[in-house]
Coordinates of C-alpha atoms in Angstrom, one line a residue:
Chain A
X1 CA -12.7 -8.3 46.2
X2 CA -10.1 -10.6 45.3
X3 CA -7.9 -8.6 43.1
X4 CA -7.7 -5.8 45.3
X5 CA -6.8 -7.5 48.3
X6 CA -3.9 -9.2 45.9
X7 CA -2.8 -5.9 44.9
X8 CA -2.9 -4.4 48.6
X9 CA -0.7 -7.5 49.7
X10 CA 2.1 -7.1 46.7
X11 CA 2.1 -3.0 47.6
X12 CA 2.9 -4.0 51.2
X13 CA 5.1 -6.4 49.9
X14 CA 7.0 -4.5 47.7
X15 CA 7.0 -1.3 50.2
X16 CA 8.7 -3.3 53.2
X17 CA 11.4 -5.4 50.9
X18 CA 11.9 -3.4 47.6
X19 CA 12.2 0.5 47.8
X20 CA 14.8 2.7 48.9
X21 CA 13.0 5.2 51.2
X22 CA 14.2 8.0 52.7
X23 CA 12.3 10.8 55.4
X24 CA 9.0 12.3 54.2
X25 CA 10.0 15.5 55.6
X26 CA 12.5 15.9 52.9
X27 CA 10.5 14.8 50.1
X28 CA 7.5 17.5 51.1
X29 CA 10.2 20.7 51.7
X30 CA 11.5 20.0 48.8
X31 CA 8.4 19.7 46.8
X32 CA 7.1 22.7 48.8
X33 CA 10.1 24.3 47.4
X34 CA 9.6 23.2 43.7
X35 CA 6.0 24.8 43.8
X36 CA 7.1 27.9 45.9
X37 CA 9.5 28.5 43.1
X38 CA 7.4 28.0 40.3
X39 CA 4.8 30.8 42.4
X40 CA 7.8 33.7 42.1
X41 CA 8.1 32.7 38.7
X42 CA 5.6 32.5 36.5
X43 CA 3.7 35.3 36.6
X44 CA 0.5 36.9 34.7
X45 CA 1.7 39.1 31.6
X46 CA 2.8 42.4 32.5
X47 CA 2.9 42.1 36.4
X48 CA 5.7 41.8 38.4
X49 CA 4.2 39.4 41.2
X50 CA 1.0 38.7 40.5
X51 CA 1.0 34.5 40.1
X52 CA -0.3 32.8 37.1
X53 CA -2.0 29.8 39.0
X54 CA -3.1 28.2 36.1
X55 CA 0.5 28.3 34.3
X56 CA 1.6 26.7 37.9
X57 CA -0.8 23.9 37.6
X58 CA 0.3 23.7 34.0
X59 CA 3.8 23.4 34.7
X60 CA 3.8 21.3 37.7
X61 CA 1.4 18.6 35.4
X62 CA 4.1 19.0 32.6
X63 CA 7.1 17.6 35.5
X64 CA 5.4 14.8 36.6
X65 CA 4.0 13.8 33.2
X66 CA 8.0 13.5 32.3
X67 CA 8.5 11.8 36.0
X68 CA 5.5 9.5 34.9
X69 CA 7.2 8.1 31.6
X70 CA 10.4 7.3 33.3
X71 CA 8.6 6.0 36.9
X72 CA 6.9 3.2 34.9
X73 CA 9.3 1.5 34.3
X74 CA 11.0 1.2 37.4
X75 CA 7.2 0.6 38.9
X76 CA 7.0 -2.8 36.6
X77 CA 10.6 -3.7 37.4
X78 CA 9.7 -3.4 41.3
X79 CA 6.2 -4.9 41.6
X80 CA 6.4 -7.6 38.8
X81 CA 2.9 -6.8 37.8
X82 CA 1.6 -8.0 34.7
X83 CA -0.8 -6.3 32.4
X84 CA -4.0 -5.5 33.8
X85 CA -7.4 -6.8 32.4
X86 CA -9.0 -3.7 32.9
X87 CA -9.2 -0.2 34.2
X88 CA -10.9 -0.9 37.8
X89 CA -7.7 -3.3 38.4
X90 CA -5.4 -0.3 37.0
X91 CA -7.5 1.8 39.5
X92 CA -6.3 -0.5 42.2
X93 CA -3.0 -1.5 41.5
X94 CA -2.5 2.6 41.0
X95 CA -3.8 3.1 44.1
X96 CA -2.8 0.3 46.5
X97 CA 1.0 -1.0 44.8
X98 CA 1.9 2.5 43.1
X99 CA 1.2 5.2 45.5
X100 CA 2.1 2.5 48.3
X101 CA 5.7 1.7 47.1
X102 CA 6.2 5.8 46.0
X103 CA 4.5 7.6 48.5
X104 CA 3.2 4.9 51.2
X105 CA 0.0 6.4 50.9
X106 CA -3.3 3.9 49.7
X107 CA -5.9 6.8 48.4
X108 CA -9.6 5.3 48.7
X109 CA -10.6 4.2 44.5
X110 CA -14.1 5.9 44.6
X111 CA -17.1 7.4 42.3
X112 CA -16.5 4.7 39.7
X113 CA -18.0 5.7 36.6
X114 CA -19.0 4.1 33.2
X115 CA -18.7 0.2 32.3
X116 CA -16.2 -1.7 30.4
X117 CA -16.0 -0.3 26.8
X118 CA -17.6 2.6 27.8
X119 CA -16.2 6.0 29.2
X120 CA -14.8 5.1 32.3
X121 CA -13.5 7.4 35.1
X122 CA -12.8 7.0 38.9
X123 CA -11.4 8.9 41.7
X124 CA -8.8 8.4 44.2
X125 CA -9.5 9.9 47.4
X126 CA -6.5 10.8 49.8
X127 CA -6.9 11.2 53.4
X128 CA -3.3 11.7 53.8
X129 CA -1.3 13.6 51.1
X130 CA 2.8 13.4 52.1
X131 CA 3.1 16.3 49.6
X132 CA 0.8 18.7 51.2
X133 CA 2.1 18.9 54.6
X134 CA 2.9 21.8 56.7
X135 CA 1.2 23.7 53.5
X136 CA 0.3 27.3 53.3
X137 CA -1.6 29.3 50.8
X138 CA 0.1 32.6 49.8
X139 CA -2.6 35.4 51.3
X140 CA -3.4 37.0 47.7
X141 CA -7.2 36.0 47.3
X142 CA -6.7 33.7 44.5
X143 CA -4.3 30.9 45.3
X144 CA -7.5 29.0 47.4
X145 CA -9.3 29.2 44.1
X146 CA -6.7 28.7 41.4
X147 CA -3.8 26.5 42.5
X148 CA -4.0 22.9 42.7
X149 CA -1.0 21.8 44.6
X150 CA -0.3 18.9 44.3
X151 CA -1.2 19.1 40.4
X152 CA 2.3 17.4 39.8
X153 CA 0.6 13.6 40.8
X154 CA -1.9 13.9 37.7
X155 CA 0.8 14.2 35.3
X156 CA 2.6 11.3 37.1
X157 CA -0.2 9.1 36.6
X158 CA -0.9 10.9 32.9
X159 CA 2.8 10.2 32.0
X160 CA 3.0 6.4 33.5
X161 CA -0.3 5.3 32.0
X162 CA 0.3 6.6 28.9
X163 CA 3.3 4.0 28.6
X164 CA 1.0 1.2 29.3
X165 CA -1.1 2.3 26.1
X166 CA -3.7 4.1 28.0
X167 CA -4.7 7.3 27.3
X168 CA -6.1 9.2 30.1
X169 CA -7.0 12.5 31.4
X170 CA -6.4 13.7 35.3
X171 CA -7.3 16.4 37.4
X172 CA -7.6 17.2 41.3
X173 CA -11.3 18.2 41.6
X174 CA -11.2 18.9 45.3
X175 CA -8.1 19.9 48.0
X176 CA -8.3 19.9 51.7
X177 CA -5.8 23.0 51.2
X178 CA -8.2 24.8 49.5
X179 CA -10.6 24.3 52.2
X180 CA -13.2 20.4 51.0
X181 CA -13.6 18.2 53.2
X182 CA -11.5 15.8 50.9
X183 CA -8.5 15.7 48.8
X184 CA -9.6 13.8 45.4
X185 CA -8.1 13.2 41.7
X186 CA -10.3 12.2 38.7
X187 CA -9.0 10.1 36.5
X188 CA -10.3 9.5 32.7
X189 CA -9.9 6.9 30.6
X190 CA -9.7 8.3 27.6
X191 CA -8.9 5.6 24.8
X192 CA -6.6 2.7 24.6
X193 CA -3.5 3.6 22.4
X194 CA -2.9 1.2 20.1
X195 CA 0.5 -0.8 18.9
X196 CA 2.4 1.3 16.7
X197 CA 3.1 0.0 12.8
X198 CA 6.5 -0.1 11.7
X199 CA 6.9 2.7 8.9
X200 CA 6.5 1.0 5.3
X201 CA 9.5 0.2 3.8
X202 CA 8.7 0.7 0.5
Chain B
X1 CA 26.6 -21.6 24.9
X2 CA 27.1 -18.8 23.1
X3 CA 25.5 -15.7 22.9
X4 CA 25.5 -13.9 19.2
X5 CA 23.7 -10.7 19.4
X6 CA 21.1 -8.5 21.7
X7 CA 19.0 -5.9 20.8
X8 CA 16.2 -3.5 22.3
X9 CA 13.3 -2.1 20.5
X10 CA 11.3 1.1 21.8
X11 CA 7.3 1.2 21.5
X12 CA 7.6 3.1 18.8
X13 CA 9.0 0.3 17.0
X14 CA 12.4 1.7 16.7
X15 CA 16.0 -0.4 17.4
X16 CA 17.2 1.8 20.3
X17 CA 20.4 -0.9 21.0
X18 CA 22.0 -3.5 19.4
X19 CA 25.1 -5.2 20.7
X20 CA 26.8 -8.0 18.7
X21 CA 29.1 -10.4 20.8
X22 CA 32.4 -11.5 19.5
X23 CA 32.8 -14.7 19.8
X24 CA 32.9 -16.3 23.5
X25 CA 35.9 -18.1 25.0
X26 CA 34.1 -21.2 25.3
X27 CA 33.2 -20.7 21.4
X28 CA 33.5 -24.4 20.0
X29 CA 37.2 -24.5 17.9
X30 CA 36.6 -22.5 14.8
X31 CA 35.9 -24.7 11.8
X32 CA 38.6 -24.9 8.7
X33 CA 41.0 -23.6 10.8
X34 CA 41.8 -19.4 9.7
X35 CA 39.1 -19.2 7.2
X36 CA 38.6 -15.9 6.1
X37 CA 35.0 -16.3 7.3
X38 CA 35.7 -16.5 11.2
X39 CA 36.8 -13.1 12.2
X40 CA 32.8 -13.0 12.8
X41 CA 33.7 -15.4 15.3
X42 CA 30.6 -18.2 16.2
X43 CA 27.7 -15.8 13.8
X44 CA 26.4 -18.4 11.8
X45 CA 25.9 -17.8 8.2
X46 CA 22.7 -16.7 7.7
X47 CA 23.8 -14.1 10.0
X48 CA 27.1 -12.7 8.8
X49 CA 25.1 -12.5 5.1
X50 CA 23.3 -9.4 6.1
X51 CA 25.1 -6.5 4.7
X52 CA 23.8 -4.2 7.3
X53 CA 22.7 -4.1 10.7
X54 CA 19.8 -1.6 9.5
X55 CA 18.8 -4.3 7.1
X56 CA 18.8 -6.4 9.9
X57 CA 17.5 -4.7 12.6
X58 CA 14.3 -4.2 10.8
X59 CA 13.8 -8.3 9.5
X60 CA 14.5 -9.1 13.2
X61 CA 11.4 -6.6 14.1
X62 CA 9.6 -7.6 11.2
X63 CA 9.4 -11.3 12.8
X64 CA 8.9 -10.9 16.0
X65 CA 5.9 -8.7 15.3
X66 CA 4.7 -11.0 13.1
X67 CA 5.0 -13.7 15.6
X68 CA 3.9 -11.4 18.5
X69 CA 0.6 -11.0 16.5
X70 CA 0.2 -14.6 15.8
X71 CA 0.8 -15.9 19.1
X72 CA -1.7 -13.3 20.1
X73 CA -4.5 -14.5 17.5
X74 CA -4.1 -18.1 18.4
X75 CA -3.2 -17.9 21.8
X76 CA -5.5 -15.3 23.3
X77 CA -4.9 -11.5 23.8
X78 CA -2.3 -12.3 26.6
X79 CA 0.0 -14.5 25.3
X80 CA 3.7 -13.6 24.5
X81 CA 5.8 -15.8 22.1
X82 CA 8.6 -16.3 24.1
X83 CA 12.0 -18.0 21.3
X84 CA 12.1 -19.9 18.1
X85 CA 14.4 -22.1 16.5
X86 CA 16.7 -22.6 13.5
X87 CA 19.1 -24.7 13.0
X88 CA 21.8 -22.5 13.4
X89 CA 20.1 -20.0 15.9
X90 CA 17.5 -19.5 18.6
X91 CA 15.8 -15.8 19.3
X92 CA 14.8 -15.3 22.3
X93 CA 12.3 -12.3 23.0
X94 CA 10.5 -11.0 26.1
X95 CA 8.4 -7.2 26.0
X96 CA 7.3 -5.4 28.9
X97 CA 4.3 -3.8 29.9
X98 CA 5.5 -0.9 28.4
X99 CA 5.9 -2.7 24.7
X100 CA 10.2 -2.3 25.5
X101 CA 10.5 -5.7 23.2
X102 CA 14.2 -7.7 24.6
X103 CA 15.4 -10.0 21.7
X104 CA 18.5 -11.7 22.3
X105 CA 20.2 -14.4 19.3
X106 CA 22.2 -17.2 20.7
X107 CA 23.4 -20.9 19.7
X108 CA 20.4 -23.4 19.7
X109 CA 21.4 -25.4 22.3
X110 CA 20.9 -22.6 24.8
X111 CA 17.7 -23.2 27.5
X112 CA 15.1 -20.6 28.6
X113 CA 16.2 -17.2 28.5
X114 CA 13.1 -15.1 30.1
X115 CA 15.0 -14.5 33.4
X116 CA 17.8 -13.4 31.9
X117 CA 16.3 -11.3 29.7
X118 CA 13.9 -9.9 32.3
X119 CA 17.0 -9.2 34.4
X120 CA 18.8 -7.2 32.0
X121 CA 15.8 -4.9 32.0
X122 CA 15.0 -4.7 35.7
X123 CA 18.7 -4.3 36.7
X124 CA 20.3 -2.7 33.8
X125 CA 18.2 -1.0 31.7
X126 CA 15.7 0.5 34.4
X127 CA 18.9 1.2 36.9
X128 CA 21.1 2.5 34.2
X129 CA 19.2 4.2 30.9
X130 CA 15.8 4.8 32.6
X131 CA 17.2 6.5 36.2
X132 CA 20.4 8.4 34.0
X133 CA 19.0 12.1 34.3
X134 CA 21.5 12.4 31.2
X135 CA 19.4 10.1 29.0
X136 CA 16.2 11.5 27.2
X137 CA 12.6 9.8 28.0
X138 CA 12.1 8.5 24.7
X139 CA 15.2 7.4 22.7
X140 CA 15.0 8.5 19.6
X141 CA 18.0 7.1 17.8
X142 CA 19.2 5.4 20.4
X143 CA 20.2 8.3 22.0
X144 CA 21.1 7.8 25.7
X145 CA 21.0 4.0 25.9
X146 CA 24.6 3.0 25.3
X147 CA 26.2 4.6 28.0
X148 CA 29.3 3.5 30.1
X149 CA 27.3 1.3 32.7
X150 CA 24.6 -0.2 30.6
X151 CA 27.3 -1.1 28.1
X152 CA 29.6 -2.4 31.1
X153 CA 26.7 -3.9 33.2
X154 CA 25.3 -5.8 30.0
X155 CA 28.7 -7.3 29.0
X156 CA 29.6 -8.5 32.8
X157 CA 26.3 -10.0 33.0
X158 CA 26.3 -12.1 29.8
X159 CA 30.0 -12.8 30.8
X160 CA 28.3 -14.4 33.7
X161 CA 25.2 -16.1 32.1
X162 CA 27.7 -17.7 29.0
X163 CA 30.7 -18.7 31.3
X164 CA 32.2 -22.1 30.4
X165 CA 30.8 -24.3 32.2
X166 CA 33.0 -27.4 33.3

């Protein structure tokens, strides 16, 4: 496909010539670190360390939603890319230019679902996650079930999307850290936001 | 080449920053010698009429809207106005991806201002409002835009784009 091979070349591109990088190991402890904390803290109602997974999740979607809105822009400053004519090329330039120049990771656009004008939805597959490294589960039974832990990349993509007028909905449906054979994110599309009106004068 | 005024609005149609440039060293002479009317410095009169910059503000939104959607009906869903002309001015506008709409007001005589305008985005308004952990996400009011080195950066770099050129 043309487009995509277009978008993998101006990911490399950008990657090699317009990002400040700095060592992955640093970027996963401190993540690791982020989530760990947010594990001692928010806890279930009336228990002292029993871990309200869900309210993790929750949180960790509600930080990167508020990373999302401000990565955007520096995204579109970087890469130069124009509008895209439709959600597969968002798919691919999400996968091959954004999570190239962030995270230089390319996760597999997969399970495409729905045509033009119609629901559409699609995953992103990753065979390597930088966040997820050197990862382990606290032993209480639930944490394999109820955390999702790298939760925080939805709201990234929630929060940057939304600035392009898109409206979409994103969830990790599968984690090698919880034990699948894959790490995958479904993403939504769920309506096009349309230009705001300026308030009537009058 | 002078440059008269710049402003930003925010998706949510709001003015978020406006900056009005006194007038430029390499201003022509002023006119009439000390007029009362050119402490504005090169604004031409249409301008300087407009009692207030709220007044203002919203007519200059009100146009390029306008001209956003006609280009738009005319021109295809993808196609940006990019300046128009007067006789006394020329407005210069670019939007990003993320509907940030750059209008700038300069003397007509002044050429293509996209780069320039593009620039002060991807260097000074990314690098210095949208990275400031100080600076809200939205900017309601304007809040967190004007800070030291946007307002610095911004100056510098027009100082640059409108120096005299001999």
């Amino acid at each position: 496909m043309a487009s995509s091979s277009k978008a993998a070349r101006l990911g490399e591109e950008v990657w090699k010539s317009r990002v400040d990088k700095i060592n992955a190991e640093v970027l996963t402890l401190t993540y690791g670190t982020i989530v760990a904390q947010l594990c001692r803290d928010l806890t279930l109602p009336a228990t002292a360390n029993k871990t309200d997974y869900a309210a993790v999740n929750a949180e960790l979607d509600r930080m990167g939603y508020n990373i999302g809105l401000r990565l955007i822009e520096d995204f579109l400053a970087k890469s130069n890319t124009g509008t895209c004519s439709s959600f597969r090329e968002t798919a691919e330039v999400i996968s091959k230019v954004g999570f190239k120049m962030f995270l230089n990771v390319v996760p597999q656009v997969t399970n495409w679902q729905g045509v033009e004008g119609k629901p559409q939805a699609f995953g992103l597959v990753f065979e390597e996650n930088p966040l997820a490294e050197f990862v382990e589960y606290p032993d209480d039974g639930r944490a394999q079930d109820e955390l999702w832990y790298s939760n925080i990349l939805c709201g990234v993509i929630r929060g940057a999307l939304e600035m392009v007028q898109m409206q979409i909905e994103a969830h990790f449906v599968t984690d090698v850290l919880r034990g699948n054979d894959t790490t995958e994110m479904r993403v939504t599309l769920v309506r096009y936001i349309e230009d705001e009106m300026p308030p009537d004068d009058e | 080449m002078s440059v008269f005024s710049f402003y930003i609005f925010d998706r949510h149609t709001e003015c978020i920053y406006s900056k009005r440039f006194a007038a430029s060293n390499n201003a022509p002479p002023p006119r009439g010698a000390a007029g009362g009317g050119i402490q504005n410095g090169d604004v031409p009169a249409s301008l300087r009429k407009a009692s207030k910059d709220l007044d203002e503000t919203k007519l200059i939104f009100g146009t390029i809207f306008s001209l956003r959607r006609m280009a738009r009906q005319l021109g295809g869903a993808d196609d940006q106005f990019l300046s128009y002309r007067t006789g006394e001015y020329k407005l210069h506008y670019f939007e990003t991806p993320t509907q940030l709409k750059l209008v700038m007001l300069t003397s007509p005589n002044v050429g293509n201002m996209r780069t320039v305008l593009h620039q002060i985005w991807a260097t000074l308004f990314v690098e210095y409002v949208v990275k400031s952990p100080l600076a809200p996400a939205e900017h309601t009011g304007g809040k967190g835009v004007a800070n030291e080195l946007f307002e610095g950066g911004l100056e510098r770099f027009m100082e640059a784009v409108f120096r005299p050129q001999q």
